Amino acid sequence: GTVTLVSTGVTINGDALFSAGDLAAGSNTLIMNGPTWSTNGGSFTPGTGTVEITGNTSILGTSTPQFYNLTVAAGAICTARAGVMDIESNLQINAASTFNHNNGTFNFTGAGLQVITAGGKNLYDITVNKTGGNLQLTSALNLINSLRVISPTTVESAGNLVLVSTSDGTTGNARIGQLLGGANITGNVTAQRFMSDEGRLYRYISSPVTNASVAQLQDDFPVTGTFAGASTGCTGCTANPSMYYYDETVAGTLQDGYFQFPVASNTEILQPGRGYVPFVRDDIIPGNVTIDVTGPLNQGSIAFPVTFSGDEATAYNLVGNPYPSSIAWNNESGWTKINISGS
């Protein structure tokens, strides 16, 4: 059967265990101050109400918990369920709370505008599978693993989404899933890329956002050269160019195809789809380096024309991954690698 909550402001100081039947919240607020919220066979029907976590609470259970509004109050400690948690309206995590994502997934399922106020916390997985309305971010959200937009929904970053990178490999890097059927992400997004300390060496990089300037790279590592705004004053730096792109159409040796970038100013923009070769001086900034760029995400088809001028010795095109997602190079399906080396 069903138990209906008819009074707002009810506080649970112990465990909330849903093992059979249903608790219907209506439009009321349920204050969770106890240690566990656990859905095991029973159900909680949130209605249009709010569950506000104020204590040290873990969300547990064998069944997917349902929330309309879920709030983590200032001073609260919340550990998310390791599985999926459905949110029909808004998620609000106070910046003065402690939130452990526990590798869990927030699944946003509402029919209207939904808002995430993450308070600068780390969220692991987000799935958007809505029947209508946008999903709006109103404060900094650090994404650790993935954002998947299954429905034709607009996700409004408004400069708040950060794709966190903590590894050189394909794991440990936040990613955006395939955007199909009207799904899109608007506003600026910050994309990170971790590089472990390997000393002074050239790296191949590419920008997953539009409008990323060389100046955005310079707050992570020096970029030197003869252009306006070049990095100066760093130990071991010279005025020699330290970042290049490659032009296949130039005659001569392979080395002749490399050209200084930027040409005139550090305000010049990294072209989506083009690969760049910066010299990263890890001995100047000891330890690991995390570079980041900020701008609207590259989405949809990115055209980057390649050339072949007839000289096979120099006929290379340096093409970069334009998307905020690692490539599974050896996937047997999903992409075509005709005339692309397997190395």
Rosetta silent file (secondary structure, phi, psi, omega in degrees, C-alpha in Angstrom):
SEQUENCE: GTVTLVSTGVTINGDALFSAGDLAAGSNTLIMNGPTWSTNGGSFTPGTGTVEITGNTSILGTSTPQFYNLTVAAGAICTARAGVMDIESNLQINAASTFNHNNGTFNFTGAGLQVITAGGKNLYDITVNKTGGNLQLTSALNLINSLRVISPTTVESAGNLVLVSTSDGTTGNARIGQLLGGANITGNVTAQRFMSDEGRLYRYISSPVTNASVAQLQDDFPVTGTFAGASTGCTGCTANPSMYYYDETVAGTLQDGYFQFPVASNTEILQPGRGYVPFVRDDIIPGNVTIDVTGPLNQGSIAFPVTFSGDEATAYNLVGNPYPSSIAWNNESGWTKINISGS
SCORE:     score description
SCORE:     0.000 S_00000001
   1 L     0.000 -170.441 -175.238    0.000    0.000    0.000 S_00000001
   2 E  -121.968  134.922  169.119    0.857    3.694    0.127 S_00000001
   3 E  -105.610  126.858 -176.409    1.755    5.977    3.008 S_00000001
   4 E  -106.311  128.044  177.656    1.113    9.626    2.134 S_00000001
   5 L   -83.567  119.596 -176.089    3.130   12.444    3.655 S_00000001
   6 L  -114.815    1.432 -179.745    0.733   15.299    4.452 S_00000001
   7 L  -127.265  130.226 -179.875    2.959   17.513    6.602 S_00000001
   8 L   -81.885  160.481  177.497    5.997   19.394    5.387 S_00000001
   9 L    78.809   16.497  176.440    9.236   19.658    7.354 S_00000001
  10 E   -69.702  132.236 -177.902    9.201   16.062    8.596 S_00000001
  11 E  -111.899  131.652  174.031   12.675   15.089    9.818 S_00000001
  12 E  -103.701  115.349  179.664   14.120   11.556    9.765 S_00000001
  13 L   -95.411  -11.143  176.405   16.872   11.224   12.363 S_00000001
  14 L  -113.183 -152.027 -178.963   17.413    7.496   11.793 S_00000001
  15 L   -79.287  145.667  170.669   17.474    5.275    8.703 S_00000001
  16 E  -107.408  106.818 -176.480   14.996    5.657    5.845 S_00000001
  17 E  -118.783  120.167  179.048   14.383    2.120    4.551 S_00000001
  18 E  -107.806   96.947 -174.674   11.882    1.472    1.735 S_00000001
  19 L  -108.379  -18.126  177.242   11.403   -2.294    1.695 S_00000001
  20 L  -162.733  154.426  179.971    7.751   -2.628    0.631 S_00000001
  21 L    70.632 -157.948 -172.221    4.882   -0.397   -0.436 S_00000001
  22 E  -147.032  140.811  170.300    5.308    3.290   -1.226 S_00000001
  23 E  -108.491  118.073 -179.070    5.847    6.599    0.545 S_00000001
  24 E   -99.880  120.697 -174.523    4.234    9.461   -1.389 S_00000001
  25 L   -86.275  -19.497 -175.430    5.763   12.855   -0.603 S_00000001
  26 L    62.530 -129.963  178.833    3.305   15.049   -2.464 S_00000001
  27 L  -107.225   18.359 -171.546    4.645   18.609   -2.472 S_00000001
  28 L   -90.943  163.920  176.027    6.233   18.360    0.953 S_00000001
  29 E  -101.096  132.208  177.515    9.820   18.627    2.190 S_00000001
  30 E  -116.044  118.124 -177.581   11.410   15.648    3.896 S_00000001
  31 E   -92.981  119.608 -176.265   14.519   16.479    5.926 S_00000001
  32 E  -102.390  106.643 -178.972   16.992   13.591    6.003 S_00000001
  33 L  -112.431    0.723 -176.497   19.277   13.802    9.027 S_00000001
  34 L   -92.364  179.341 -171.514   19.897   10.086    9.448 S_00000001
  35 L   -78.122  -31.642 -176.097   22.726    7.803    8.272 S_00000001
  36 E  -139.532  139.872  170.171   21.135    5.906    5.345 S_00000001
  37 E  -116.111  110.239 -168.058   18.494    6.398    2.670 S_00000001
  38 E  -131.856  121.708  179.280   17.961    2.930    1.244 S_00000001
  39 E  -105.112  108.157 -177.218   15.515    1.739   -1.442 S_00000001
  40 L  -131.639   82.035  177.392   15.184   -2.058   -1.334 S_00000001
  41 L    94.947  -39.733  174.704   12.022   -3.302   -3.011 S_00000001
  42 L   -84.402 -170.739 -177.522    9.767   -0.519   -1.787 S_00000001
  43 E  -146.151  156.201  172.303    9.529    2.917   -3.335 S_00000001
  44 E  -120.193  115.703  177.916    9.560    6.611   -2.588 S_00000001
  45 E   -95.451  109.435 -168.952    7.291    8.667   -4.858 S_00000001
  46 L   -75.870  -17.496 -175.697    8.689   12.202   -4.642 S_00000001
  47 L    59.539 -126.195  174.045    5.759   14.059   -6.202 S_00000001
  48 L  -117.861   25.574 -175.778    6.932   17.666   -6.410 S_00000001
  49 L   -89.675 -177.678 -177.033    8.577   17.617   -3.014 S_00000001
  50 E  -126.006  134.829  167.673   12.142   18.027   -1.786 S_00000001
  51 E  -102.994  118.279 -178.992   14.469   15.688    0.056 S_00000001
  52 E  -111.563  116.359  179.878   16.972   17.819    1.965 S_00000001
  53 E   -88.046  122.166 -177.978   20.004   16.018    3.363 S_00000001
  54 L  -119.995  -10.780 -177.542   21.261   17.715    6.507 S_00000001
  55 L  -108.586 -153.233  174.055   23.219   14.954    8.264 S_00000001
  56 E  -100.305   93.747 -166.937   25.911   12.390    7.392 S_00000001
  57 E  -123.003  134.194  172.421   23.862   10.359    4.933 S_00000001
  58 E  -108.106  135.344  175.790   24.633    7.593    2.437 S_00000001
  59 E   -94.184  119.680 -172.132   22.211    6.833   -0.401 S_00000001
  60 E  -129.197 -171.430  171.664   22.023    3.057   -0.736 S_00000001
  61 E   118.695  159.866  178.853   19.752    0.280   -1.953 S_00000001
  62 L   -89.066  -15.044  179.407   19.154   -2.332   -4.619 S_00000001
  63 L  -108.720  153.919  179.844   16.536   -0.214   -6.418 S_00000001
  64 L   -69.733  120.743  178.508   17.037    3.102   -8.204 S_00000001
  65 L   -74.603  145.390 -179.698   16.023    5.930   -5.834 S_00000001
  66 E  -111.784  131.407  174.914   13.673    8.599   -7.194 S_00000001
  67 E  -131.751  148.188  168.780   13.922   12.273   -6.236 S_00000001
  68 L   -91.365  -75.120  169.086   12.121   15.379   -7.446 S_00000001
  69 E  -105.106  129.703  175.303   14.279   18.022   -5.765 S_00000001
  70 E  -119.745  123.786 -178.107   17.379   16.760   -3.972 S_00000001
  71 E  -123.671  134.619  172.043   19.282   19.229   -1.775 S_00000001
  72 E  -109.715  112.102 -170.268   22.501   18.720    0.183 S_00000001
  73 L   -78.351  163.578  175.677   22.536   21.424    2.858 S_00000001
  74 L   -57.861  133.462  179.762   25.492   23.379    4.212 S_00000001
  75 L    86.695  -12.650  179.700   27.428   21.269    6.715 S_00000001
  76 L   -76.795  158.071  173.847   25.901   18.005    5.505 S_00000001
  77 E  -123.293  116.542 -176.096   27.962   14.995    4.381 S_00000001
  78 E  -122.442  128.851  172.426   26.390   13.050    1.517 S_00000001
  79 E  -110.661  118.444 -176.421   27.684    9.870   -0.121 S_00000001
  80 L   -71.574  159.484  173.980   25.889    9.143   -3.397 S_00000001
  81 L   -66.491  143.158  179.459   24.692    5.712   -4.420 S_00000001
  82 L   -68.781  -19.140  178.052   27.242    3.802   -6.501 S_00000001
  83 L   -98.180 -143.792 -175.161   24.512    3.116   -9.069 S_00000001
  84 E   -92.069  143.157  173.098   21.869    5.330  -10.707 S_00000001
  85 E  -130.049  122.966 -177.970   19.830    8.041   -8.952 S_00000001
  86 E   -87.754  133.634  176.794   16.887    9.619  -10.808 S_00000001
  87 E  -122.744  120.464 -178.488   16.271   13.376  -10.506 S_00000001
  88 L   -91.856  -16.798  179.427   12.980   14.740  -11.869 S_00000001
  89 L  -135.923 -104.594 -169.207   13.652   18.402  -11.110 S_00000001
  90 L  -113.067  148.321  173.101   16.622   20.120   -9.427 S_00000001
  91 E  -117.388  121.848 -179.338   19.862   19.009   -7.766 S_00000001
  92 E  -127.534  117.679  178.172   21.368   21.491   -5.332 S_00000001
  93 E  -116.341  114.120 -177.263   24.642   20.769   -3.506 S_00000001
  94 L   -66.600  138.920 -178.838   25.686   23.528   -1.133 S_00000001
  95 L   -61.933  -23.504 -179.197   29.302   24.633   -1.506 S_00000001
  96 L   -92.249   14.287  176.489   29.697   24.344    2.280 S_00000001
  97 L  -102.115  174.889  172.544   28.721   20.647    2.267 S_00000001
  98 E  -115.164  125.833 -176.639   30.813   17.512    1.716 S_00000001
  99 E  -128.754  124.398  176.882   29.812   15.394   -1.267 S_00000001
 100 E  -107.918  113.687 -174.731   31.258   11.998   -2.240 S_00000001
 101 L   -69.557  -26.033  173.964   30.214   11.017   -5.772 S_00000001
 102 L    55.956   29.293 -178.840   31.012    7.310   -5.119 S_00000001
 103 L    57.965   29.648 -178.081   31.213    6.705   -8.912 S_00000001
 104 L   -91.230  168.627 -177.704   27.463    7.170   -9.082 S_00000001
 105 E  -119.698  125.965  169.709   25.216    8.407  -11.904 S_00000001
 106 E   -93.988  122.327 -178.760   22.652   11.209  -11.693 S_00000001
 107 E  -108.887  112.687 -177.192   19.949   10.575  -14.297 S_00000001
 108 E   -93.669  120.974 -166.908   17.903   13.692  -15.126 S_00000001
 109 L  -125.401    8.667 -170.489   14.447   12.679  -16.358 S_00000001
 110 L   -74.419  172.614 -178.561   12.124   15.676  -16.046 S_00000001
 111 L  -101.402   -9.390 -179.355    9.741   17.268  -18.536 S_00000001
 112 L  -127.606 -165.602  178.918   10.680   20.910  -17.877 S_00000001
 113 L   -61.239  130.455  174.249   13.679   23.040  -17.035 S_00000001
 114 E  -120.737  146.508 -174.215   15.998   21.316  -14.562 S_00000001
 115 E  -124.712  134.119  170.690   18.812   23.017  -12.670 S_00000001
 116 E  -110.723  118.623  170.966   22.078   21.645  -11.259 S_00000001
 117 E  -110.773   95.360 -169.495   23.698   23.792   -8.593 S_00000001
 118 L   -89.056  -13.818  176.276   26.800   21.713   -7.900 S_00000001
 119 L    62.775   27.178  179.608   28.656   24.168   -5.677 S_00000001
 120 L    77.412   13.109 -178.214   32.018   23.288   -7.228 S_00000001
 121 L   -85.126  166.064  175.872   31.731   19.617   -6.240 S_00000001
 122 E   -88.993  126.826  170.270   32.836   16.550   -8.201 S_00000001
 123 E  -115.457  143.097 -173.151   30.123   14.533   -9.965 S_00000001
 124 E   -85.762  -69.483  179.141   31.040   11.246  -11.617 S_00000001
 125 E  -120.477  141.594  172.372   28.439   10.426  -14.304 S_00000001
 126 E  -128.830  128.913  173.657   25.508   12.479  -15.583 S_00000001
 127 E  -117.478  134.287  179.645   22.860   11.083  -17.912 S_00000001
 128 E  -115.513  113.584 -178.373   20.245   13.353  -19.488 S_00000001
 129 L  -138.985   68.776 -170.924   17.114   11.542  -20.662 S_00000001
 130 L   -99.494  155.870  175.971   14.387   14.174  -20.521 S_00000001
 131 L   -94.018   -5.552  178.452   10.980   14.435  -22.170 S_00000001
 132 L   176.437  164.511  177.093   11.238   18.233  -22.465 S_00000001
 133 L    78.029  165.902 -179.697   13.004   21.357  -21.255 S_00000001
 134 L   -94.889  168.414  170.345   16.688   22.185  -20.827 S_00000001
 135 E  -114.656  123.647 -170.720   19.241   21.205  -18.195 S_00000001
 136 E  -119.000  130.869  175.144   20.912   24.292  -16.718 S_00000001
 137 E   -98.583  129.449 -175.954   24.144   24.540  -14.695 S_00000001
 138 L  -115.756   -2.462  173.811   24.241   27.491  -12.296 S_00000001
 139 L  -154.463  170.588 -173.430   27.566   26.945  -10.498 S_00000001
 140 L   -57.660  134.510  178.104   30.856   25.126  -11.078 S_00000001
 141 E  -132.021  118.656  178.143   30.535   21.398  -11.715 S_00000001
 142 E   -95.351  109.646 -178.294   33.632   19.192  -11.985 S_00000001
 143 E   -88.980  126.010 -175.513   32.797   16.168  -14.134 S_00000001
 144 E   -92.978  -34.469 -174.494   35.008   13.174  -13.379 S_00000001
 145 E  -123.196  -76.258 -172.549   33.799   10.593  -15.906 S_00000001
 146 E  -147.818  151.170  169.346   31.048   11.179  -18.474 S_00000001
 147 E  -120.595  118.611  178.737   28.105   13.281  -19.604 S_00000001
 148 E  -117.022  123.308  179.341   25.637   11.444  -21.841 S_00000001
 149 E  -109.108   98.061 -175.052   22.766   13.361  -23.430 S_00000001
 150 L   -82.672  -36.825 -177.078   20.354   10.705  -24.696 S_00000001
 151 L   -90.371  165.134  177.690   17.338   12.950  -25.304 S_00000001
 152 L   -75.270   65.803 -171.362   17.141   15.969  -27.682 S_00000001
 153 L  -112.467  144.491  170.850   18.023   18.265  -24.785 S_00000001
 154 E   -93.576  122.828  174.502   20.083   21.449  -24.555 S_00000001
 155 E   -98.061  118.576 -177.206   22.537   21.395  -21.675 S_00000001
 156 E   -94.652  102.703 -179.457   23.370   24.977  -20.662 S_00000001
 157 L   -73.640  -42.320 -178.488   26.910   25.034  -19.265 S_00000001
 158 L    54.216   33.110  178.482   27.113   28.837  -18.863 S_00000001
 159 L    79.967    8.633 -173.311   30.834   28.437  -18.205 S_00000001
 160 L   -98.419  -18.698 -175.133   30.274   26.095  -15.249 S_00000001
 161 E   -85.054  127.432  176.039   31.170   22.655  -16.662 S_00000001
 162 E  -119.557  122.930  177.032   34.756   21.458  -16.110 S_00000001
 163 E   -92.148  107.993 -170.869   35.935   18.204  -17.744 S_00000001
 164 L   -83.732  139.103  177.089   38.524   16.888  -15.294 S_00000001
 165 E  -126.611  128.906 -178.921   41.640   15.004  -16.457 S_00000001
 166 L  -131.675   11.382 -174.360   43.905   13.061  -14.082 S_00000001
 167 L  -149.725  148.625  172.316   45.607   10.533  -16.378 S_00000001
 168 L   -70.586  -23.943 -174.200   47.685   10.263  -19.560 S_00000001
 169 L   -84.958 -169.495  179.805   45.530    7.305  -20.623 S_00000001
 170 L   -79.724  -21.060  173.457   41.961    7.014  -21.820 S_00000001
 171 L   -89.697  159.952 -178.864   40.717    6.442  -18.272 S_00000001
 172 L    78.879   17.295  179.511   40.761    9.233  -15.737 S_00000001
 173 E  -132.642  121.628  178.347   39.534   11.765  -18.289 S_00000001
 174 L   -63.977  149.411 -175.528   36.025   13.204  -18.324 S_00000001
 175 E  -145.935  158.712  173.716   34.259   12.943  -21.659 S_00000001
 176 E  -105.785  129.784  178.029   31.106   13.950  -23.489 S_00000001
 177 L   -73.507  173.457 -178.268   29.120   11.160  -25.110 S_00000001
 178 L   -59.661  133.973 -179.882   27.789   11.248  -28.649 S_00000001
 179 L  -102.981  111.643 -175.441   25.275   14.061  -29.238 S_00000001
 180 L  -125.857  156.839  168.024   22.464   12.874  -31.489 S_00000001
 181 L    57.824   42.629  176.832   18.989   13.962  -32.527 S_00000001
 182 L    95.712   -3.506  176.538   18.983   17.569  -31.380 S_00000001
 183 L   -73.307  138.688  176.035   21.118   17.176  -28.255 S_00000001
 184 E  -157.555  165.354 -179.943   23.627   19.959  -27.733 S_00000001
 185 E  -125.044  125.115 -177.469   25.712   21.760  -25.119 S_00000001
 186 E  -110.167  161.706  178.030   25.792   25.567  -25.029 S_00000001
 187 L    83.115  170.646 -179.116   28.073   28.030  -23.293 S_00000001
 188 E   -71.085  143.252  174.683   31.727   27.777  -22.373 S_00000001
 189 E  -129.727  140.464  175.124   33.174   24.513  -21.102 S_00000001
 190 E  -100.163  122.735 -179.881   36.641   24.039  -19.595 S_00000001
 191 E  -112.183  125.206  178.852   38.436   20.914  -20.841 S_00000001
 192 E   -97.500  157.637  170.039   41.534   19.669  -19.035 S_00000001
 193 E  -144.771  116.456 -178.302   44.331   17.379  -20.266 S_00000001
 194 E   -80.799  137.640  174.225   46.747   15.808  -17.819 S_00000001
 195 E  -131.918  117.233 -179.379   50.384   15.245  -18.824 S_00000001
 196 L   -69.984  157.155 -176.505   52.640   13.320  -16.461 S_00000001
 197 L   -68.764  110.425  177.518   56.139   14.617  -15.759 S_00000001
 198 L  -128.235   18.301  179.059   58.410   13.264  -18.495 S_00000001
 199 L    82.847 -160.094 -176.883   60.903   16.129  -18.724 S_00000001
 200 E   -84.166  116.362  178.948   61.450   18.428  -21.705 S_00000001
 201 E  -162.042  162.735  176.683   59.737   17.041  -24.790 S_00000001
 202 E   -81.743  141.852  176.376   57.335   17.806  -27.623 S_00000001
 203 L  -120.541  149.501  170.398   53.671   16.917  -27.191 S_00000001
 204 L   -97.520  125.142 -179.473   50.930   16.540  -29.772 S_00000001
 205 E  -134.805  162.881  175.315   47.808   18.450  -28.716 S_00000001
 206 L  -152.659  155.542 -175.370   44.498   19.604  -30.198 S_00000001
 207 L   -97.310  128.742  174.875   41.666   21.742  -28.897 S_00000001
 208 L   -86.630    2.538  178.956   38.235   20.260  -28.060 S_00000001
 209 E  -127.030  158.959  172.523   36.723   23.760  -27.890 S_00000001
 210 L   -85.222  158.819  173.807   36.407   26.669  -30.287 S_00000001
 211 L    67.300   20.413  175.715   38.052   30.036  -29.597 S_00000001
 212 L   -81.627  121.215 -177.970   40.910   28.570  -27.509 S_00000001
 213 E   -96.468  164.789  175.651   43.863   30.943  -27.780 S_00000001
 214 H   -62.281  -32.430  178.452   47.551   30.337  -27.239 S_00000001
 215 H   -58.222  -32.468  177.948   47.279   32.635  -24.218 S_00000001
 216 H   -66.759  -29.471  177.489   45.097   29.986  -22.557 S_00000001
 217 H   -76.581  -30.072 -172.284   47.963   27.499  -22.877 S_00000001
 218 H   -69.409  -17.191  174.929   50.528   29.914  -21.508 S_00000001
 219 L   -82.539   -0.037  177.948   49.117   29.810  -17.996 S_00000001
 220 L  -113.251  -34.241  175.051   49.989   26.097  -17.990 S_00000001
 221 L  -156.667  153.959 -178.175   53.370   26.033  -19.778 S_00000001
 222 L   -68.694  141.291  170.148   55.574   28.605  -21.562 S_00000001
 223 L  -123.719  113.758 -175.255   55.104   29.187  -25.298 S_00000001
 224 L  -106.940  166.114  179.442   58.038   31.112  -26.738 S_00000001
 225 L   156.628 -163.652 -177.389   58.736   32.665  -30.122 S_00000001
 226 L  -101.893   13.473 -177.628   58.839   35.951  -31.988 S_00000001
 227 L   -90.803  161.475  176.824   55.131   36.749  -31.630 S_00000001
 228 E   -68.212  131.244 -179.390   53.525   39.407  -29.422 S_00000001
 229 L    89.221   11.231  178.881   52.782   38.043  -25.965 S_00000001
 230 L   -62.749  149.649  178.604   55.407   35.276  -26.092 S_00000001
 231 L   -67.030  135.940  179.390   56.416   33.770  -22.747 S_00000001
 232 L  -138.245  162.076  172.699   59.541   35.390  -21.288 S_00000001
 233 L    81.213   -1.545 -179.765   61.556   35.255  -18.126 S_00000001
 234 L   -85.402  145.709 -178.478   61.187   31.523  -17.507 S_00000001
 235 L   -62.463  127.045  178.545   64.270   29.509  -16.593 S_00000001
 236 L    85.583   -2.723 -179.993   65.713   27.797  -19.654 S_00000001
 237 L   -84.508  146.779  171.860   63.475   29.685  -22.087 S_00000001
 238 L  -124.411 -176.362  176.787   64.806   31.381  -25.202 S_00000001
 239 L   -87.780    4.178  179.357   63.161   33.440  -27.922 S_00000001
 240 L   -69.313  147.397  176.820   63.151   30.412  -30.218 S_00000001
 241 L   -60.507  139.605 -179.875   59.726   29.137  -31.333 S_00000001
 242 L  -123.624    5.756  178.936   58.428   26.350  -29.084 S_00000001
 243 E  -141.839  138.180 -172.068   55.083   25.525  -30.748 S_00000001
 244 E  -138.765  161.761  163.329   54.426   24.425  -34.322 S_00000001
 245 E  -126.295  171.568 -176.159   51.883   23.192  -36.833 S_00000001
 246 E  -120.500  135.649  178.900   52.634   21.162  -39.987 S_00000001
 247 L  -118.028  109.671 -175.824   51.930   22.115  -43.616 S_00000001
 248 L   -67.960  -24.206 -173.517   52.077   19.160  -46.008 S_00000001
 249 L   -76.824   -9.640 -177.328   52.096   21.341  -49.124 S_00000001
 250 L   -77.741  130.319  179.226   55.569   22.787  -48.443 S_00000001
 251 L   -76.272  156.777  177.755   58.306   21.320  -50.652 S_00000001
 252 L   118.387 -150.586 -179.192   61.558   20.055  -49.190 S_00000001
 253 L   -83.195  171.799  177.632   62.312   17.813  -46.255 S_00000001
 254 H   -58.790  -38.206 -178.497   59.888   16.703  -43.563 S_00000001
 255 H   -65.206  -28.624 -178.195   61.371   19.296  -41.222 S_00000001
 256 H   -66.800  -18.085 -177.443   60.593   22.080  -43.683 S_00000001
 257 H   -81.567   -7.684 -178.672   56.857   21.552  -43.147 S_00000001
 258 E   -89.118  132.362 -177.295   56.879   22.719  -39.514 S_00000001
 259 E  -129.891  145.782  178.667   55.956   26.348  -38.908 S_00000001
 260 E   -59.763  138.126  170.682   55.878   28.515  -35.791 S_00000001
 261 L  -138.287  132.780    0.840   52.491   28.973  -34.158 S_00000001
 262 L   -76.534  168.748 -177.437   51.252   31.505  -33.306 S_00000001
 263 L   -87.936  -50.489 -172.510   52.569   33.770  -36.054 S_00000001
 264 L  -113.392  -35.601 -171.651   51.865   37.280  -34.781 S_00000001
 265 E  -151.855  153.130  177.606   50.169   37.186  -31.370 S_00000001
 266 L   -75.529    2.021  173.830   49.239   34.866  -28.505 S_00000001
 267 L   -84.721   -5.133 -179.836   45.607   35.813  -29.153 S_00000001
 268 L   -65.833  147.070 -169.298   45.598   33.524  -32.208 S_00000001
 269 E   -99.094  140.134  173.894   43.110   30.654  -32.036 S_00000001
 270 L   -72.911  125.325 -177.406   43.785   26.905  -32.213 S_00000001
 271 L   -77.461  126.020  177.788   41.919   25.579  -35.252 S_00000001
 272 L   -57.803  132.198  179.798   39.581   22.664  -34.448 S_00000001
 273 L    94.195  -17.479  178.167   40.867   19.484  -36.058 S_00000001
 274 E   -88.928  139.452  173.895   44.449   20.708  -36.454 S_00000001
 275 L   -89.600  143.415  178.356   47.240   19.099  -34.470 S_00000001
 276 E  -125.051  155.502 -176.149   49.842   21.284  -32.769 S_00000001
 277 E  -125.370   89.808  174.974   53.292   20.473  -31.431 S_00000001
 278 E   -90.686  148.267  173.717   54.307   22.465  -28.328 S_00000001
 279 E   -91.493  113.739 -175.715   57.584   21.922  -26.508 S_00000001
 280 E   -99.714  118.318 -177.382   56.645   21.379  -22.863 S_00000001
 281 E   -94.667   86.388 -177.942   59.435   22.186  -20.437 S_00000001
 282 L   -69.544  -15.399  178.754   58.539   20.061  -17.435 S_00000001
 283 L   -79.011  -18.278  176.279   61.807   20.979  -15.775 S_00000001
 284 L   -80.542  -41.154  175.596   60.651   24.613  -15.537 S_00000001
 285 L  -113.088   85.405 -172.845   57.350   23.629  -13.954 S_00000001
 286 L   -58.589  146.267  177.648   58.406   20.480  -12.053 S_00000001
 287 L    94.882 -171.095 -178.932   55.915   17.680  -11.756 S_00000001
 288 L   -68.610  151.788  178.801   52.802   16.847  -13.711 S_00000001
 289 E  -120.833  130.809  172.747   51.189   19.457  -15.949 S_00000001
 290 E  -114.727  113.498  177.402   47.452   19.850  -16.500 S_00000001
 291 E   -92.626  153.419  176.737   46.609   22.083  -19.432 S_00000001
 292 E  -146.239  148.833  175.136   43.129   23.479  -19.918 S_00000001
 293 E  -131.592  151.067 -176.680   41.246   25.428  -22.541 S_00000001
 294 E  -129.653  134.300  177.541   37.864   27.143  -22.257 S_00000001
 295 E   168.655 -179.591  174.402   35.267   27.818  -24.924 S_00000001
 296 E   -65.183  139.407 -179.121   32.181   26.341  -26.618 S_00000001
 297 E   -66.789  141.889  168.081   32.621   22.624  -27.270 S_00000001
 298 L   -66.810  128.674 -178.031   33.281   21.413  -30.804 S_00000001
 299 L  -138.565  156.702  178.825   30.120   19.533  -31.806 S_00000001
 300 L    73.713 -159.052 -178.662   28.791   17.878  -34.930 S_00000001
 301 L   -79.338  130.653  177.324   30.931   17.306  -38.030 S_00000001
 302 L  -111.105  115.435 -179.043   34.318   19.034  -38.019 S_00000001
 303 L   -91.003  122.174  174.479   35.792   19.450  -41.507 S_00000001
 304 L  -132.223   96.037 -174.609   39.575   19.511  -41.648 S_00000001
 305 L   -64.749  132.019  173.751   40.764   19.124  -45.271 S_00000001
 306 L  -100.962  159.418 -175.619   43.915   17.055  -45.682 S_00000001
 307 L  -126.784  159.016  171.562   46.277   17.432  -48.637 S_00000001
 308 L  -143.081  111.615 -174.828   48.606   15.271  -50.704 S_00000001
 309 L   -95.318    3.468  173.151   51.161   17.091  -52.809 S_00000001
 310 L   104.319  -15.660  179.990   52.727   14.026  -54.360 S_00000001
 311 L   -99.232  104.062 -174.425   55.881   13.613  -52.280 S_00000001
 312 L   -65.315  -22.281 -179.466   55.300   10.555  -50.114 S_00000001
 313 L   -67.812  -27.241 -178.045   58.360   11.369  -47.971 S_00000001
 314 L  -121.360   10.168 -172.605   56.658   14.505  -46.605 S_00000001
 315 L   -83.976   65.648  177.203   52.986   13.712  -47.219 S_00000001
 316 L  -116.591  140.980  172.458   51.843   13.853  -43.620 S_00000001
 317 L  -117.659  124.629 -179.532   48.868   15.736  -42.220 S_00000001
 318 L   -90.579   99.361 -174.425   48.906   16.432  -38.492 S_00000001
 319 E  -107.877  134.152 -179.259   45.249   16.019  -37.532 S_00000001
 320 L  -106.939  153.981  173.689   43.974   16.417  -33.973 S_00000001
 321 L   -69.463  115.633 -175.579   40.985   14.938  -32.174 S_00000001
 322 L   -87.410    3.209 -171.964   38.506   17.882  -32.089 S_00000001
 323 L  -112.781  153.420  179.279   36.160   16.345  -29.511 S_00000001
 324 L   -82.893   60.785 -179.987   36.147   16.222  -25.691 S_00000001
 325 L  -161.729  134.804  177.045   36.416   12.438  -25.613 S_00000001
 326 L   -65.318  151.546  179.357   39.297   10.007  -25.900 S_00000001
 327 L   -96.219  129.901  170.342   39.427    7.902  -29.065 S_00000001
 328 L   -84.694   88.586 -169.667   39.273    4.105  -28.861 S_00000001
 329 L   -56.392  -39.082 -174.179   41.784    3.720  -31.696 S_00000001
 330 L   -93.415   13.885  174.848   41.361   -0.044  -32.090 S_00000001
 331 L   -56.393  133.549 -178.830   37.561   -0.103  -32.113 S_00000001
 332 L   -78.677  -16.496  178.912   36.446   -2.539  -34.805 S_00000001
 333 L  -139.285  166.994  175.922   33.372   -0.453  -35.606 S_00000001
 334 L   102.821  -19.691  175.865   32.228    3.147  -35.357 S_00000001
 335 L  -158.006  162.020 -176.385   34.824    4.761  -37.561 S_00000001
 336 L  -114.463  133.561 -176.679   36.782    4.225  -40.777 S_00000001
 337 L  -119.990   39.358  177.060   40.574    4.310  -40.955 S_00000001
 338 L   -65.838  132.674  179.398   41.185    4.009  -44.709 S_00000001
 339 L    63.111   23.057  173.667   44.640    5.416  -45.601 S_00000001
 340 L  -115.028  127.614  179.113   45.415    6.007  -41.915 S_00000001
 341 L   -60.997  147.187  178.158   48.466    4.303  -40.445 S_00000001
 342 L   -81.483   -4.943 -177.114   47.812    1.904  -37.584 S_00000001
 343 L   -82.264    0.000    0.000   50.721    3.278  -35.545 S_00000001
